[in-house]
Coordinates of C-alpha atoms in Angstrom, one line a residue:
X297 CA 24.1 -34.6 26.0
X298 CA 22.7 -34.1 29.3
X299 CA 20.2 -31.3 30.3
X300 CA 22.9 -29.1 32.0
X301 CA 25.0 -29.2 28.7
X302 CA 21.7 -28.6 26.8
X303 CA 20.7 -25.2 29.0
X304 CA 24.3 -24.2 28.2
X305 CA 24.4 -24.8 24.4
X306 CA 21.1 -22.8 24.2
X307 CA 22.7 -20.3 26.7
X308 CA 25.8 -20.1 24.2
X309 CA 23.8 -19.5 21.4
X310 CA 21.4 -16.9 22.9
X311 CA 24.6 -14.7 23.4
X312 CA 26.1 -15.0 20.1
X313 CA 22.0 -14.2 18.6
X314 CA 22.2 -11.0 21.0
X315 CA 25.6 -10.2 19.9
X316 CA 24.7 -10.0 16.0
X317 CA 21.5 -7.8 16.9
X318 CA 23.7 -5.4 19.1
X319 CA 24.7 -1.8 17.7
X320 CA 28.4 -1.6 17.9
X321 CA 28.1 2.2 18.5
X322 CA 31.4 3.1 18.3
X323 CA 31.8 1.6 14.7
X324 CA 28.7 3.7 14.5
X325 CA 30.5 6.7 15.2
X326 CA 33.4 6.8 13.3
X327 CA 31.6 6.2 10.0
X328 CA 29.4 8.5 10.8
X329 CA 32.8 11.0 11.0
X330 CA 33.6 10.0 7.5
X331 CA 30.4 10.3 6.3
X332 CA 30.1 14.1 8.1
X333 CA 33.3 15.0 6.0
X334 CA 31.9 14.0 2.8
X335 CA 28.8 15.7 3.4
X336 CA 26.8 13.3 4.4
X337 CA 25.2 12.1 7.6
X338 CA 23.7 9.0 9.6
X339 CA 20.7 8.9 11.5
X340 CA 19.1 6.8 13.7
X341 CA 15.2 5.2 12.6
X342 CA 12.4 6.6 14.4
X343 CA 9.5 4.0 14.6
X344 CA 6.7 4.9 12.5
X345 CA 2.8 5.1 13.8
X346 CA 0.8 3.2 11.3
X347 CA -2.2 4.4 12.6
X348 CA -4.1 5.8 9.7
X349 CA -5.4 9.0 9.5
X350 CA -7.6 11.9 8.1
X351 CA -6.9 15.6 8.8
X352 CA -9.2 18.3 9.2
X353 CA -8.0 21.9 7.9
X354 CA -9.0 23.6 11.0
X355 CA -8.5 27.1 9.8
X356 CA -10.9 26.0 6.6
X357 CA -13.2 24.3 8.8
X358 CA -13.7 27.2 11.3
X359 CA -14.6 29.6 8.4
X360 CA -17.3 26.9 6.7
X361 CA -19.2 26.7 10.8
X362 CA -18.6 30.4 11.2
X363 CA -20.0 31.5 7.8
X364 CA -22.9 28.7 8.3
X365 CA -21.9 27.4 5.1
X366 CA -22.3 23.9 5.6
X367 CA -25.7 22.4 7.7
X368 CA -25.8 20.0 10.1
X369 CA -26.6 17.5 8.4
X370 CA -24.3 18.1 5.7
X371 CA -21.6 18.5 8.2
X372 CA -22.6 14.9 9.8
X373 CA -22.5 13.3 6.6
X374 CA -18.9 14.9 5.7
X375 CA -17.7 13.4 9.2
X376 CA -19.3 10.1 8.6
X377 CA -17.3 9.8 4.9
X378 CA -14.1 10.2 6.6
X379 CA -13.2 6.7 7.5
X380 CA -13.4 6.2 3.5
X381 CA -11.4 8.8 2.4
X382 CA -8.6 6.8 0.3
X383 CA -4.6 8.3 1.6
X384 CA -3.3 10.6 -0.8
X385 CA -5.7 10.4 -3.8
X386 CA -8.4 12.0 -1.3
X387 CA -10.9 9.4 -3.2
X388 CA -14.1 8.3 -1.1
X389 CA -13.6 4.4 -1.5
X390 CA -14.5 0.6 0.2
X391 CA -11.7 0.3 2.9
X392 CA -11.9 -3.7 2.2
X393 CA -12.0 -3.2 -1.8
X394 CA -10.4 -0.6 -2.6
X395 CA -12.8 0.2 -5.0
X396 CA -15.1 3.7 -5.7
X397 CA -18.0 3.9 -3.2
X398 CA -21.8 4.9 -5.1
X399 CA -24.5 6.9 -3.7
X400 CA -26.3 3.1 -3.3
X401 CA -22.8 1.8 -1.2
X402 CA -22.8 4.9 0.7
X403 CA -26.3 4.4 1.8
X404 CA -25.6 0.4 3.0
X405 CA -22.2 1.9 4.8
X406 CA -24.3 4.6 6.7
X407 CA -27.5 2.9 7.0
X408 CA -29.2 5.5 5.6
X409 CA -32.0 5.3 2.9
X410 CA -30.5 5.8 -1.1
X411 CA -32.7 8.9 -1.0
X412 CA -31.2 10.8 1.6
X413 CA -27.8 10.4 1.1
X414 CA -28.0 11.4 -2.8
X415 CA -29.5 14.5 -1.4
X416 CA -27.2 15.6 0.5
X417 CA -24.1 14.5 -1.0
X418 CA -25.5 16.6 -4.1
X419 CA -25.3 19.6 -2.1
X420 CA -21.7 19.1 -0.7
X421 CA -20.5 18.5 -4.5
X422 CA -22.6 21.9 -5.3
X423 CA -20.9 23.7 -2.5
X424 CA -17.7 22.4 -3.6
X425 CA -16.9 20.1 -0.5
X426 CA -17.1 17.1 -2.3
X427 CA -16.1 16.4 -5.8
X428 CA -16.8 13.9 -8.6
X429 CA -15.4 12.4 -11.9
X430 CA -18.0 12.0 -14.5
X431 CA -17.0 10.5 -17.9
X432 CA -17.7 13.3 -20.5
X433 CA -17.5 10.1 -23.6
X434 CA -19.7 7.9 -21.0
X435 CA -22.6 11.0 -21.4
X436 CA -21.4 11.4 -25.2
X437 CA -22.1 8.1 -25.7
X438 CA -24.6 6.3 -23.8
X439 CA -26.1 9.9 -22.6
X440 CA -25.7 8.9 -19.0
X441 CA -22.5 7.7 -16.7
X442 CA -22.5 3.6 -17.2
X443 CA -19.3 3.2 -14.8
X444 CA -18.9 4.6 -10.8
X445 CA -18.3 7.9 -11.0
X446 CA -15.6 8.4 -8.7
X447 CA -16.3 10.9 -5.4
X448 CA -13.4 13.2 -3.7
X449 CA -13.2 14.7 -0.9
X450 CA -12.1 18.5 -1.2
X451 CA -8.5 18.4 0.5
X452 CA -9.0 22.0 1.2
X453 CA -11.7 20.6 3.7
X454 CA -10.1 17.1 4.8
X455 CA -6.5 15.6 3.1
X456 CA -5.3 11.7 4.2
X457 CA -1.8 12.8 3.4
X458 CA 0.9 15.1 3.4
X459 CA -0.9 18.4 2.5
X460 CA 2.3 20.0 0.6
X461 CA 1.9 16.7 -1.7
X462 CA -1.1 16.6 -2.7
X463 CA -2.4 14.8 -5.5
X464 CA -1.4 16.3 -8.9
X465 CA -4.4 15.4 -10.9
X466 CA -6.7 16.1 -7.7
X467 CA -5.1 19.7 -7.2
X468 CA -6.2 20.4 -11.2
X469 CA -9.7 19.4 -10.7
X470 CA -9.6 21.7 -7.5
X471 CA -8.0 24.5 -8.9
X472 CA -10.1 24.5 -12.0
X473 CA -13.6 24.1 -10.7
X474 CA -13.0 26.1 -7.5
X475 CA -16.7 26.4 -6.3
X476 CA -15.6 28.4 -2.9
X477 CA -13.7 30.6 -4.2
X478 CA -16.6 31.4 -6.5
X479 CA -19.6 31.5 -4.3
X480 CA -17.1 34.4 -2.3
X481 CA -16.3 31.5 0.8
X482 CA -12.6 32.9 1.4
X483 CA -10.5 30.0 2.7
X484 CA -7.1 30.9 4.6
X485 CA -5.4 27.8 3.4
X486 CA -6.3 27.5 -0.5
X487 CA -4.7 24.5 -2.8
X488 CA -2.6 25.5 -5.9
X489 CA -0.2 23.6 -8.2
X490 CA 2.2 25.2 -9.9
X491 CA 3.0 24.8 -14.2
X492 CA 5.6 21.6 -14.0
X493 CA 5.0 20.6 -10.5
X494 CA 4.2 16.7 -9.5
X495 CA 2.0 17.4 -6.8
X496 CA -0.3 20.5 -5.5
X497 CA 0.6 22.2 -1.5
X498 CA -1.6 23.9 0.3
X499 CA -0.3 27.8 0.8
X500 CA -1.8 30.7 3.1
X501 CA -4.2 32.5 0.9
X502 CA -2.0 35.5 -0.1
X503 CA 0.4 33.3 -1.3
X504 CA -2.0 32.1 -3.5
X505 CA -3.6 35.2 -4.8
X506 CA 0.1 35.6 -5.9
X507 CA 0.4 32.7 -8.0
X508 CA -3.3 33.5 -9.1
X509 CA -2.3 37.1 -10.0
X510 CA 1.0 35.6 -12.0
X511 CA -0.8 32.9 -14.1
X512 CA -3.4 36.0 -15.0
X513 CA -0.9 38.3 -16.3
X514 CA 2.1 36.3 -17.2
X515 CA 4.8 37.1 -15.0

């Protein structure tokens, strides 16, 4: 075979590769008719951004700088945790690893001295910012935590995730030990899960002194 017939063979089969990857729209269209009269319908794939991401909740976030609830510094160090907020379980972790970041991993990540940055993360997780697992049978036991105590971010604050999904587990913890809502900082977006419900939303705050009110009487 000569190089003209080669250039044509791989012409040839270029066409027929192109012709398997085309649409055939009007096939397209006429299942999509059937499909419309049995109640169903086709769309077309949008192409997803896999850029990660964390979200501020601006509204939240205006009240905390407006009520000078948070300093600067603490306000630095809650932007500088962001990059390690895990998606969906809101869990401050090692990008690479996967694992739970400690005060002493924290400090290498920020280049910050151990001493500092136990400081100040203790007073985001006693404003209620930040939160943390401890194991109550760790204490029981050896009288102090022997495994990482795992840190999360409050998603009322900052959510990686769809915020009307919100981890179920997470959203108890929140709802339980609501620290805001206790030292009188009224958020307008507030998290609640409701009894039988696999994940927690956030919901405009009268909509949650509703449920609030309901769980409190009974009705």
């Amino acid at each position: 075979m000569n190089l003209k017939e080669h250039l044509e063979s791989a012409e040839k089969k270029a066409r027929l590769r192109d012709s398997k990857s085309v649409v055939d729209l009007l096939s397209v269209a006429n299942e999509e008719r059937k499909a419309n009269e049995q109640g169903y319908g086709l769309y077309k794939l949008e192409q997803k951004n896999k850029a990660t991401f964390v979200q501020g909740i601006k509204d939240n976030l205006d009240v905390l700088v407006r009520n000078e609830y948070l300093t600067n510094a603490e306000l630095g160090f809650l932007f500088s945790l962001s990059p390690l907020v895990e998606f969906h379980s809101n869990a401050v972790t090692d990008q690479e690893t996967g694992q739970f970041m400690t005060v002493s991993d924290l400090a290498i990540y920020l280049n910050r001295s151990r001493e500092s940055c136990s400081r100040v993360l203790s007073k985001l997780i006693e404003k209620g910012v930040v939160y943390e697992f401890v194991d109550a049978q760790e204490i029981k036991e050896f009288n102090r935590n022997v495994s990482r105590r795992p840190l999360f971010m409050n998603p009322e604050i900052i959510y990686a995730g769809d915020r009307n999904k919100v981890d179920a587990t997470l959203s108890k913890l929140i709802t339980t030990f609501d620290r805001l809502e206790r030292k009188k900082v009224l958020l307008p977006w507030k998290l609640w899960i409701n009894q039988n419900e696999e994940h927690g939303k956030l919901y405009k705050r009268k909509t949650f002194l509703e449920f609030k009110k309901k769980q409190k009487t009974g009705k």
